[in-house]
Amino acid sequence: MKQPDYAAYARFYDYFELAGCEESEELNIFLDELFRMNSIKTVVDFACGTGAQAVGLARSGYKVTAADLSAEMLKIARKKATGLPVKFVTADMRVAELGCHDAAICIFNAIGHLTREECADFFVRARNHLNPQGVFVADILNFKAMSGKAFAQYRRMRREAIIDGLLVQHVRNCTLLKESRQLKIESLTRSQDGKNTPREIRDDWQMQLYDSDEFYTLLKSAGFSEINFFGPVGCEFDSETSDSILAICQK
Ligand SMILES: C[S@@+](CC[C@H](N)C(=O)[O-])C[C@H]1O[C@@H](n2cnc3c(N)ncnc32)[C@H](O)[C@@H]1O
């Protein structure tokens, strides 16, 4: 599956994807409550990006192993985690061997970068990374909701920020490919340094989406025993209208 060029996008990621960070912070509070209830001490984050969950969880006292495919994303995460108990690893979740943990997470649609077959294999791999009774948490955009009203807010996104003294604009257009259940994304990131000619980065990628039945089947086939769905940041899940599916599964 074609991915965004995270090497080029890493320096903009926090400004355009985690802007304000409220959602990440709310999710970290939800994960902390869930993990406390399940006596979780160690966590592996399979696609940590710039550390939105890994750093937050380490601050709450968990021992975190944080992996990502992109060295540039990890570089930013490492900086944020200075002094915290996080072990960073450059690893591909499709083949990673990171030892056993009390919990495993893969957040913010990172699973959408995998094909359906890769996702099915990854769920088995994630389960194998868990200690007995371990908890797996993964989220993905909900294809059913995206086929309805939820798509309107994703169709076109426009953000701008001052980054390292430069005005940077990020524009994104999304198309829903109903047959393949994929989201096609085209983006333009434009940075303006004074009166110089603006620098433009164009990118495009696709993400695999799932409805809750399909997601449930993949998780069940991987061997998870208890599978519960929540909506974004842990609110109640509605299979037709919740933008995303947050799956909480037990080994
Ligand atoms: C949308 S970001 C999510 C990052 C983070 N979890 C967050 O909430 O901000 C997706 C991340 O998945 C990583 N990624 C994509 N494919 C991967 C793979 N096969 N193995 C490990 N990481 C991968 C990318 O490098 C990127 O950092």
PDB file of C-alpha atoms and ligand atoms in Angstrom:
ATOM      1  CA  MET A   1       0.000   0.000   0.000  1.00  0.00           C
ATOM      2  CA  LYS A   2       1.478   3.394  -0.936  1.00  0.00           C
ATOM      3  CA  GLN A   3       2.213   5.432   2.201  1.00  0.00           C
ATOM      4  CA  PRO A   4       2.765   9.137   2.780  1.00  0.00           C
ATOM      5  CA  ASP A   5       6.400  10.152   2.559  1.00  0.00           C
ATOM      6  CA  TYR A   6       6.811  10.240   6.358  1.00  0.00           C
ATOM      7  CA  ALA A   7      10.500  11.152   5.945  1.00  0.00           C
ATOM      8  CA  ALA A   8       9.488  14.467   4.369  1.00  0.00           C
ATOM      9  CA  TYR A   9       6.305  14.931   6.436  1.00  0.00           C
ATOM     10  CA  ALA A  10       7.758  14.105   9.887  1.00  0.00           C
ATOM     11  CA  ARG A  11       8.681  17.730  10.729  1.00  0.00           C
ATOM     12  CA  PHE A  12       5.120  18.869   9.969  1.00  0.00           C
ATOM     13  CA  TYR A  13       3.291  15.881  11.510  1.00  0.00           C
ATOM     14  CA  ASP A  14       2.662  17.243  15.002  1.00  0.00           C
ATOM     15  CA  TYR A  15       1.370  20.555  13.654  1.00  0.00           C
ATOM     16  CA  PHE A  16      -1.066  19.107  11.118  1.00  0.00           C
ATOM     17  CA  GLU A  17      -2.010  15.697  12.574  1.00  0.00           C
ATOM     18  CA  LEU A  18      -1.751  16.248  16.328  1.00  0.00           C
ATOM     19  CA  ALA A  19      -2.633  19.955  16.278  1.00  0.00           C
ATOM     20  CA  GLY A  20      -3.659  20.921  19.797  1.00  0.00           C
ATOM     21  CA  CYS A  21      -3.125  17.277  20.857  1.00  0.00           C
ATOM     22  CA  GLU A  22      -6.497  17.165  22.672  1.00  0.00           C
ATOM     23  CA  GLU A  23      -7.599  13.925  20.983  1.00  0.00           C
ATOM     24  CA  SER A  24      -4.263  12.202  21.685  1.00  0.00           C
ATOM     25  CA  GLU A  25      -4.379  13.359  25.297  1.00  0.00           C
ATOM     26  CA  GLU A  26      -7.973  12.132  25.722  1.00  0.00           C
ATOM     27  CA  LEU A  27      -7.034   8.794  24.191  1.00  0.00           C
ATOM     28  CA  ASN A  28      -4.031   8.496  26.507  1.00  0.00           C
ATOM     29  CA  ILE A  29      -6.322   9.087  29.512  1.00  0.00           C
ATOM     30  CA  PHE A  30      -8.677   6.384  28.195  1.00  0.00           C
ATOM     31  CA  LEU A  31      -5.736   3.966  27.657  1.00  0.00           C
ATOM     32  CA  ASP A  32      -4.365   4.733  31.121  1.00  0.00           C
ATOM     33  CA  GLU A  33      -7.744   3.876  32.725  1.00  0.00           C
ATOM     34  CA  LEU A  34      -8.035   0.693  30.661  1.00  0.00           C
ATOM     35  CA  PHE A  35      -4.467  -0.366  31.445  1.00  0.00           C
ATOM     36  CA  ARG A  36      -4.852   0.312  35.185  1.00  0.00           C
ATOM     37  CA  MET A  37      -7.983  -1.878  35.270  1.00  0.00           C
ATOM     38  CA  ASN A  38      -5.974  -4.675  33.607  1.00  0.00           C
ATOM     39  CA  SER A  39      -2.807  -4.265  35.741  1.00  0.00           C
ATOM     40  CA  ILE A  40      -0.746  -3.446  32.637  1.00  0.00           C
ATOM     41  CA  LYS A  41       2.892  -2.479  33.269  1.00  0.00           C
ATOM     42  CA  THR A  42       4.570  -2.922  29.859  1.00  0.00           C
ATOM     43  CA  VAL A  43       3.340  -1.689  26.466  1.00  0.00           C
ATOM     44  CA  VAL A  44       4.544  -2.144  22.884  1.00  0.00           C
ATOM     45  CA  ASP A  45       3.481   0.556  20.391  1.00  0.00           C
ATOM     46  CA  PHE A  46       3.832  -0.863  16.866  1.00  0.00           C
ATOM     47  CA  ALA A  47       3.547   2.422  14.924  1.00  0.00           C
ATOM     48  CA  CYS A  48       4.507   5.108  17.421  1.00  0.00           C
ATOM     49  CA  GLY A  49       5.073   7.893  14.874  1.00  0.00           C
ATOM     50  CA  THR A  50       6.239  10.985  16.756  1.00  0.00           C
ATOM     51  CA  GLY A  51       5.248   9.406  20.071  1.00  0.00           C
ATOM     52  CA  ALA A  52       1.671  10.627  20.651  1.00  0.00           C
ATOM     53  CA  GLN A  53       0.809   7.549  22.745  1.00  0.00           C
ATOM     54  CA  ALA A  54       4.279   6.173  23.613  1.00  0.00           C
ATOM     55  CA  VAL A  55       5.420   9.395  25.311  1.00  0.00           C
ATOM     56  CA  GLY A  56       2.084   9.973  27.089  1.00  0.00           C
ATOM     57  CA  LEU A  57       1.990   6.407  28.424  1.00  0.00           C
ATOM     58  CA  ALA A  58       5.635   6.552  29.547  1.00  0.00           C
ATOM     59  CA  ARG A  59       4.806   9.769  31.459  1.00  0.00           C
ATOM     60  CA  SER A  60       2.016   7.843  33.214  1.00  0.00           C
ATOM     61  CA  GLY A  61       4.562   5.260  34.369  1.00  0.00           C
ATOM     62  CA  TYR A  62       4.360   2.456  31.787  1.00  0.00           C
ATOM     63  CA  LYS A  63       7.496   0.834  30.432  1.00  0.00           C
ATOM     64  CA  VAL A  64       7.114   1.356  26.681  1.00  0.00           C
ATOM     65  CA  THR A  65       8.734  -0.212  23.621  1.00  0.00           C
ATOM     66  CA  ALA A  66       7.969   2.094  20.704  1.00  0.00           C
ATOM     67  CA  ALA A  67       8.529   0.996  17.116  1.00  0.00           C
ATOM     68  CA  ASP A  68       8.036   2.667  13.764  1.00  0.00           C
ATOM     69  CA  LEU A  69       9.096   2.145  10.169  1.00  0.00           C
ATOM     70  CA  SER A  70      10.162   5.764   9.752  1.00  0.00           C
ATOM     71  CA  ALA A  71      13.503   6.842  11.225  1.00  0.00           C
ATOM     72  CA  GLU A  72      12.479  10.503  10.869  1.00  0.00           C
ATOM     73  CA  MET A  73       9.258  10.042  12.867  1.00  0.00           C
ATOM     74  CA  LEU A  74      11.236   8.159  15.540  1.00  0.00           C
ATOM     75  CA  LYS A  75      13.809  10.945  15.727  1.00  0.00           C
ATOM     76  CA  ILE A  76      11.089  13.399  16.790  1.00  0.00           C
ATOM     77  CA  ALA A  77       9.565  10.863  19.230  1.00  0.00           C
ATOM     78  CA  ARG A  78      12.990  10.245  20.825  1.00  0.00           C
ATOM     79  CA  LYS A  79      13.453  13.968  21.475  1.00  0.00           C
ATOM     80  CA  LYS A  80      10.057  14.204  23.216  1.00  0.00           C
ATOM     81  CA  ALA A  81      10.798  11.147  25.363  1.00  0.00           C
ATOM     82  CA  THR A  82      14.057  12.408  26.864  1.00  0.00           C
ATOM     83  CA  GLY A  83      14.333  11.028  30.407  1.00  0.00           C
ATOM     84  CA  LEU A  84      11.317   8.707  30.063  1.00  0.00           C
ATOM     85  CA  PRO A  85      11.321   4.867  30.104  1.00  0.00           C
ATOM     86  CA  VAL A  86      10.834   4.351  26.346  1.00  0.00           C
ATOM     87  CA  LYS A  87      12.870   1.981  24.201  1.00  0.00           C
ATOM     88  CA  PHE A  88      12.692   3.080  20.559  1.00  0.00           C
ATOM     89  CA  VAL A  89      13.158   0.624  17.707  1.00  0.00           C
ATOM     90  CA  THR A  90      13.077   1.068  13.940  1.00  0.00           C
ATOM     91  CA  ALA A  91      10.875  -1.850  12.931  1.00  0.00           C
ATOM     92  CA  ASP A  92       8.251  -2.903  10.418  1.00  0.00           C
ATOM     93  CA  MET A  93       5.143  -4.149  12.236  1.00  0.00           C
ATOM     94  CA  ARG A  94       4.668  -6.781   9.505  1.00  0.00           C
ATOM     95  CA  VAL A  95       7.821  -8.616  10.613  1.00  0.00           C
ATOM     96  CA  ALA A  96       8.696  -7.092  14.022  1.00  0.00           C
ATOM     97  CA  GLU A  97       9.852  -9.322  16.916  1.00  0.00           C
ATOM     98  CA  LEU A  98       9.736  -7.099  19.987  1.00  0.00           C
ATOM     99  CA  GLY A  99       9.192  -9.584  22.824  1.00  0.00           C
ATOM    100  CA  CYS A 100       6.136 -10.076  25.041  1.00  0.00           C
ATOM    101  CA  HIS A 101       4.313  -7.232  26.764  1.00  0.00           C
ATOM    102  CA  ASP A 102       1.168  -6.745  28.872  1.00  0.00           C
ATOM    103  CA  ALA A 103      -0.383  -4.559  26.163  1.00  0.00           C
ATOM    104  CA  ALA A 104       0.119  -3.812  22.465  1.00  0.00           C
ATOM    105  CA  ILE A 105      -1.212  -0.770  20.619  1.00  0.00           C
ATOM    106  CA  CYS A 106      -1.416   0.437  17.014  1.00  0.00           C
ATOM    107  CA  ILE A 107      -3.139   3.815  16.878  1.00  0.00           C
ATOM    108  CA  PHE A 108      -4.352   6.569  14.554  1.00  0.00           C
ATOM    109  CA  ASN A 109      -5.149   4.470  11.492  1.00  0.00           C
ATOM    110  CA  ALA A 110      -1.618   3.058  11.211  1.00  0.00           C
ATOM    111  CA  ILE A 111      -3.258  -0.282  10.371  1.00  0.00           C
ATOM    112  CA  GLY A 112      -4.734   1.397   7.291  1.00  0.00           C
ATOM    113  CA  HIS A 113      -1.214   1.414   5.803  1.00  0.00           C
ATOM    114  CA  LEU A 114      -1.364  -2.387   5.597  1.00  0.00           C
ATOM    115  CA  THR A 115      -3.212  -4.437   2.991  1.00  0.00           C
ATOM    116  CA  ARG A 116      -6.047  -6.672   4.270  1.00  0.00           C
ATOM    117  CA  GLU A 117      -3.739  -9.717   4.144  1.00  0.00           C
ATOM    118  CA  GLU A 118      -0.937  -7.873   5.965  1.00  0.00           C
ATOM    119  CA  CYS A 119      -3.457  -6.689   8.564  1.00  0.00           C
ATOM    120  CA  ALA A 120      -4.686 -10.254   9.189  1.00  0.00           C
ATOM    121  CA  ASP A 121      -1.061 -11.415   9.676  1.00  0.00           C
ATOM    122  CA  PHE A 122      -0.266  -8.404  11.847  1.00  0.00           C
ATOM    123  CA  PHE A 123      -3.148  -9.165  14.241  1.00  0.00           C
ATOM    124  CA  VAL A 124      -1.707 -12.665  14.781  1.00  0.00           C
ATOM    125  CA  ARG A 125       1.752 -11.116  15.328  1.00  0.00           C
ATOM    126  CA  ALA A 126       0.345  -8.527  17.775  1.00  0.00           C
ATOM    127  CA  ARG A 127      -1.364 -11.311  19.764  1.00  0.00           C
ATOM    128  CA  ASN A 128       1.927 -13.244  19.879  1.00  0.00           C
ATOM    129  CA  HIS A 129       3.558 -10.157  21.436  1.00  0.00           C
ATOM    130  CA  LEU A 130       1.195 -10.344  24.435  1.00  0.00           C
ATOM    131  CA  ASN A 131       1.631 -11.978  27.815  1.00  0.00           C
ATOM    132  CA  PRO A 132      -1.309 -14.178  28.952  1.00  0.00           C
ATOM    133  CA  GLN A 133      -4.474 -12.000  29.426  1.00  0.00           C
ATOM    134  CA  GLY A 134      -2.668  -9.214  27.541  1.00  0.00           C
ATOM    135  CA  VAL A 135      -4.645  -6.395  25.893  1.00  0.00           C
ATOM    136  CA  PHE A 136      -4.460  -5.247  22.258  1.00  0.00           C
ATOM    137  CA  VAL A 137      -5.762  -1.818  21.177  1.00  0.00           C
ATOM    138  CA  ALA A 138      -6.062  -0.752  17.535  1.00  0.00           C
ATOM    139  CA  ASP A 139      -8.086   1.851  15.670  1.00  0.00           C
ATOM    140  CA  ILE A 140      -9.146   2.421  12.078  1.00  0.00           C
ATOM    141  CA  LEU A 141     -11.516   4.706  10.168  1.00  0.00           C
ATOM    142  CA  ASN A 142     -14.969   3.100   9.915  1.00  0.00           C
ATOM    143  CA  PHE A 143     -15.776   2.391   6.246  1.00  0.00           C
ATOM    144  CA  LYS A 144     -19.542   2.375   6.916  1.00  0.00           C
ATOM    145  CA  ALA A 145     -19.545   5.831   8.509  1.00  0.00           C
ATOM    146  CA  MET A 146     -17.171   7.128   5.834  1.00  0.00           C
ATOM    147  CA  SER A 147     -19.651   5.922   3.181  1.00  0.00           C
ATOM    148  CA  GLY A 148     -22.226   8.241   4.781  1.00  0.00           C
ATOM    149  CA  LYS A 149     -22.175  11.637   6.492  1.00  0.00           C
ATOM    150  CA  ALA A 150     -18.787  11.216   8.237  1.00  0.00           C
ATOM    151  CA  PHE A 151     -16.905  11.625   4.955  1.00  0.00           C
ATOM    152  CA  ALA A 152     -17.843  15.316   4.606  1.00  0.00           C
ATOM    153  CA  GLN A 153     -15.232  16.395   7.173  1.00  0.00           C
ATOM    154  CA  TYR A 154     -12.471  14.371   5.439  1.00  0.00           C
ATOM    155  CA  ARG A 155     -13.218  15.413   1.837  1.00  0.00           C
ATOM    156  CA  ARG A 156     -11.005  18.489   2.037  1.00  0.00           C
ATOM    157  CA  MET A 157      -8.709  19.595   4.819  1.00  0.00           C
ATOM    158  CA  ARG A 158      -6.741  22.840   4.928  1.00  0.00           C
ATOM    159  CA  ARG A 159      -4.375  23.759   7.742  1.00  0.00           C
ATOM    160  CA  GLU A 160      -1.579  26.244   8.244  1.00  0.00           C
ATOM    161  CA  ALA A 161       1.025  26.830  10.915  1.00  0.00           C
ATOM    162  CA  ILE A 162       4.252  28.706  11.559  1.00  0.00           C
ATOM    163  CA  ILE A 163       6.932  25.998  11.748  1.00  0.00           C
ATOM    164  CA  ASP A 164      10.600  26.878  12.395  1.00  0.00           C
ATOM    165  CA  GLY A 165       9.751  30.452  11.419  1.00  0.00           C
ATOM    166  CA  LEU A 166       8.177  29.436   8.086  1.00  0.00           C
ATOM    167  CA  LEU A 167       4.526  29.743   7.103  1.00  0.00           C
ATOM    168  CA  VAL A 168       3.490  26.197   6.099  1.00  0.00           C
ATOM    169  CA  GLN A 169       0.168  25.313   4.478  1.00  0.00           C
ATOM    170  CA  HIS A 170      -1.126  21.771   4.158  1.00  0.00           C
ATOM    171  CA  VAL A 171      -4.043  20.955   1.867  1.00  0.00           C
ATOM    172  CA  ARG A 172      -5.495  17.473   1.556  1.00  0.00           C
ATOM    173  CA  ASN A 173      -8.174  16.049  -0.728  1.00  0.00           C
ATOM    174  CA  CYS A 174      -9.691  12.642  -0.052  1.00  0.00           C
ATOM    175  CA  THR A 175     -11.660  10.331  -2.317  1.00  0.00           C
ATOM    176  CA  LEU A 176     -13.479   7.266  -1.028  1.00  0.00           C
ATOM    177  CA  LEU A 177     -12.878   4.246  -3.284  1.00  0.00           C
ATOM    178  CA  LYS A 178     -16.000   2.260  -2.427  1.00  0.00           C
ATOM    179  CA  GLU A 179     -15.155  -0.934  -4.289  1.00  0.00           C
ATOM    180  CA  SER A 180     -11.732  -1.447  -2.674  1.00  0.00           C
ATOM    181  CA  ARG A 181     -12.879   0.213   0.598  1.00  0.00           C
ATOM    182  CA  GLN A 182      -9.886   2.516   0.487  1.00  0.00           C
ATOM    183  CA  LEU A 183      -9.383   6.194   1.110  1.00  0.00           C
ATOM    184  CA  LYS A 184      -7.279   7.913  -1.573  1.00  0.00           C
ATOM    185  CA  ILE A 185      -5.501  10.983  -0.255  1.00  0.00           C
ATOM    186  CA  GLU A 186      -3.698  13.688  -2.232  1.00  0.00           C
ATOM    187  CA  SER A 187      -1.803  16.376  -0.366  1.00  0.00           C
ATOM    188  CA  LEU A 188       0.146  19.543  -1.032  1.00  0.00           C
ATOM    189  CA  THR A 189       2.460  20.997   1.627  1.00  0.00           C
ATOM    190  CA  ARG A 190       3.678  24.486   0.791  1.00  0.00           C
ATOM    191  CA  SER A 191       6.244  26.408   2.820  1.00  0.00           C
ATOM    192  CA  GLN A 192       6.870  30.092   2.298  1.00  0.00           C
ATOM    193  CA  ASP A 193      10.213  31.546   3.396  1.00  0.00           C
ATOM    194  CA  GLY A 194       9.868  35.330   3.139  1.00  0.00           C
ATOM    195  CA  LYS A 195       9.704  36.463  -0.484  1.00  0.00           C
ATOM    196  CA  ASN A 196      11.455  33.340  -1.829  1.00  0.00           C
ATOM    197  CA  THR A 197       9.585  31.051  -4.232  1.00  0.00           C
ATOM    198  CA  PRO A 198       7.401  28.701  -2.127  1.00  0.00           C
ATOM    199  CA  ARG A 199       8.616  25.128  -1.706  1.00  0.00           C
ATOM    200  CA  GLU A 200       5.941  22.569  -2.556  1.00  0.00           C
ATOM    201  CA  ILE A 201       5.755  18.886  -1.662  1.00  0.00           C
ATOM    202  CA  ARG A 202       3.045  16.863  -3.386  1.00  0.00           C
ATOM    203  CA  ASP A 203       2.168  13.434  -2.081  1.00  0.00           C
ATOM    204  CA  ASP A 204      -0.526  10.799  -2.479  1.00  0.00           C
ATOM    205  CA  TRP A 205      -1.326   7.569  -0.694  1.00  0.00           C
ATOM    206  CA  GLN A 206      -4.083   5.098   0.041  1.00  0.00           C
ATOM    207  CA  MET A 207      -5.466   3.702   3.274  1.00  0.00           C
ATOM    208  CA  GLN A 208      -7.411   0.499   3.774  1.00  0.00           C
ATOM    209  CA  LEU A 209     -10.651   0.991   5.725  1.00  0.00           C
ATOM    210  CA  TYR A 210     -12.842  -1.606   7.457  1.00  0.00           C
ATOM    211  CA  ASP A 211     -16.383  -1.847   8.742  1.00  0.00           C
ATOM    212  CA  SER A 212     -16.876  -3.261  12.218  1.00  0.00           C
ATOM    213  CA  ASP A 213     -17.966  -6.738  11.000  1.00  0.00           C
ATOM    214  CA  GLU A 214     -14.850  -7.141   8.881  1.00  0.00           C
ATOM    215  CA  PHE A 215     -12.586  -5.784  11.634  1.00  0.00           C
ATOM    216  CA  TYR A 216     -14.202  -8.134  14.155  1.00  0.00           C
ATOM    217  CA  THR A 217     -13.692 -11.157  11.853  1.00  0.00           C
ATOM    218  CA  LEU A 218      -9.988 -10.329  11.373  1.00  0.00           C
ATOM    219  CA  LEU A 219      -9.436  -9.945  15.140  1.00  0.00           C
ATOM    220  CA  LYS A 220     -11.413 -13.106  15.959  1.00  0.00           C
ATOM    221  CA  SER A 221      -9.473 -15.094  13.309  1.00  0.00           C
ATOM    222  CA  ALA A 222      -6.221 -13.907  14.915  1.00  0.00           C
ATOM    223  CA  GLY A 223      -7.345 -15.648  18.118  1.00  0.00           C
ATOM    224  CA  PHE A 224      -8.456 -12.750  20.330  1.00  0.00           C
ATOM    225  CA  SER A 225     -11.047 -13.935  22.839  1.00  0.00           C
ATOM    226  CA  GLU A 226     -12.827 -10.804  23.993  1.00  0.00           C
ATOM    227  CA  ILE A 227     -13.309  -8.040  21.427  1.00  0.00           C
ATOM    228  CA  ASN A 228     -15.033  -4.746  22.258  1.00  0.00           C
ATOM    229  CA  PHE A 229     -15.489  -1.715  20.036  1.00  0.00           C
ATOM    230  CA  PHE A 230     -15.511   1.941  21.055  1.00  0.00           C
ATOM    231  CA  GLY A 231     -15.863   5.093  18.972  1.00  0.00           C
ATOM    232  CA  PRO A 232     -13.144   7.798  18.713  1.00  0.00           C
ATOM    233  CA  VAL A 233     -11.243   8.346  22.006  1.00  0.00           C
ATOM    234  CA  GLY A 234     -13.302   5.699  23.792  1.00  0.00           C
ATOM    235  CA  CYS A 235     -16.833   7.040  23.338  1.00  0.00           C
ATOM    236  CA  GLU A 236     -19.778   4.725  22.608  1.00  0.00           C
ATOM    237  CA  PHE A 237     -19.517   2.925  19.251  1.00  0.00           C
ATOM    238  CA  ASP A 238     -22.193   3.054  16.566  1.00  0.00           C
ATOM    239  CA  SER A 239     -21.418   0.838  13.564  1.00  0.00           C
ATOM    240  CA  GLU A 240     -23.155   3.251  11.142  1.00  0.00           C
ATOM    241  CA  THR A 241     -22.058   6.654  12.406  1.00  0.00           C
ATOM    242  CA  SER A 242     -18.847   6.444  14.491  1.00  0.00           C
ATOM    243  CA  ASP A 243     -16.000   7.872  12.371  1.00  0.00           C
ATOM    244  CA  SER A 244     -13.562   5.312  13.641  1.00  0.00           C
ATOM    245  CA  ILE A 245     -13.446   1.948  15.352  1.00  0.00           C
ATOM    246  CA  LEU A 246     -11.335   1.593  18.492  1.00  0.00           C
ATOM    247  CA  ALA A 247     -10.939  -2.125  19.184  1.00  0.00           C
ATOM    248  CA  ILE A 248      -9.990  -3.389  22.650  1.00  0.00           C
ATOM    249  CA  CYS A 249      -9.160  -7.101  22.598  1.00  0.00           C
ATOM    250  CA  GLN A 250      -7.896  -9.627  25.112  1.00  0.00           C
ATOM    251  CA  LYS A 251      -5.533 -12.524  24.424  1.00  0.00           C
TER     252      LYS A 251
HETATM  253  C1  LIG B   1      -0.783   8.093  11.151  1.00  0.00           C
HETATM  254  S1  LIG B   1       0.784   7.712  11.878  1.00  0.00           S
HETATM  255  C2  LIG B   1       0.319   7.246  13.522  1.00  0.00           C
HETATM  256  C3  LIG B   1       1.427   7.493  14.515  1.00  0.00           C
HETATM  257  C4  LIG B   1       1.014   7.550  15.989  1.00  0.00           C
HETATM  258  N1  LIG B   1       0.477   6.292  16.444  1.00  0.00           N
HETATM  259  C5  LIG B   1       0.054   8.694  16.255  1.00  0.00           C
HETATM  260  O1  LIG B   1      -1.029   8.459  16.807  1.00  0.00           O
HETATM  261  O2  LIG B   1       0.395   9.841  15.946  1.00  0.00           O
HETATM  262  C6  LIG B   1       1.181   6.225  11.131  1.00  0.00           C
HETATM  263  C7  LIG B   1       2.578   5.722  11.467  1.00  0.00           C
HETATM  264  O3  LIG B   1       2.661   4.360  11.036  1.00  0.00           O
HETATM  265  C8  LIG B   1       3.987   4.130  10.633  1.00  0.00           C
HETATM  266  N2  LIG B   1       3.991   2.913   9.805  1.00  0.00           N
HETATM  267  C9  LIG B   1       3.424   2.722   8.609  1.00  0.00           C
HETATM  268  N3  LIG B   1       3.626   1.463   8.185  1.00  0.00           N
HETATM  269  C10 LIG B   1       4.337   0.847   9.161  1.00  0.00           C
HETATM  270  C11 LIG B   1       4.851  -0.456   9.315  1.00  0.00           C
HETATM  271  N4  LIG B   1       4.678  -1.389   8.380  1.00  0.00           N
HETATM  272  N5  LIG B   1       5.524  -0.750  10.456  1.00  0.00           N
HETATM  273  C12 LIG B   1       5.715   0.195  11.422  1.00  0.00           C
HETATM  274  N6  LIG B   1       5.257   1.449  11.312  1.00  0.00           N
HETATM  275  C13 LIG B   1       4.570   1.772  10.197  1.00  0.00           C
HETATM  276  C14 LIG B   1       4.381   5.389   9.885  1.00  0.00           C
HETATM  277  O4  LIG B   1       5.769   5.519   9.745  1.00  0.00           O
HETATM  278  C15 LIG B   1       3.724   6.449  10.779  1.00  0.00           C
HETATM  279  O5  LIG B   1       4.626   6.914  11.752  1.00  0.00           O
END
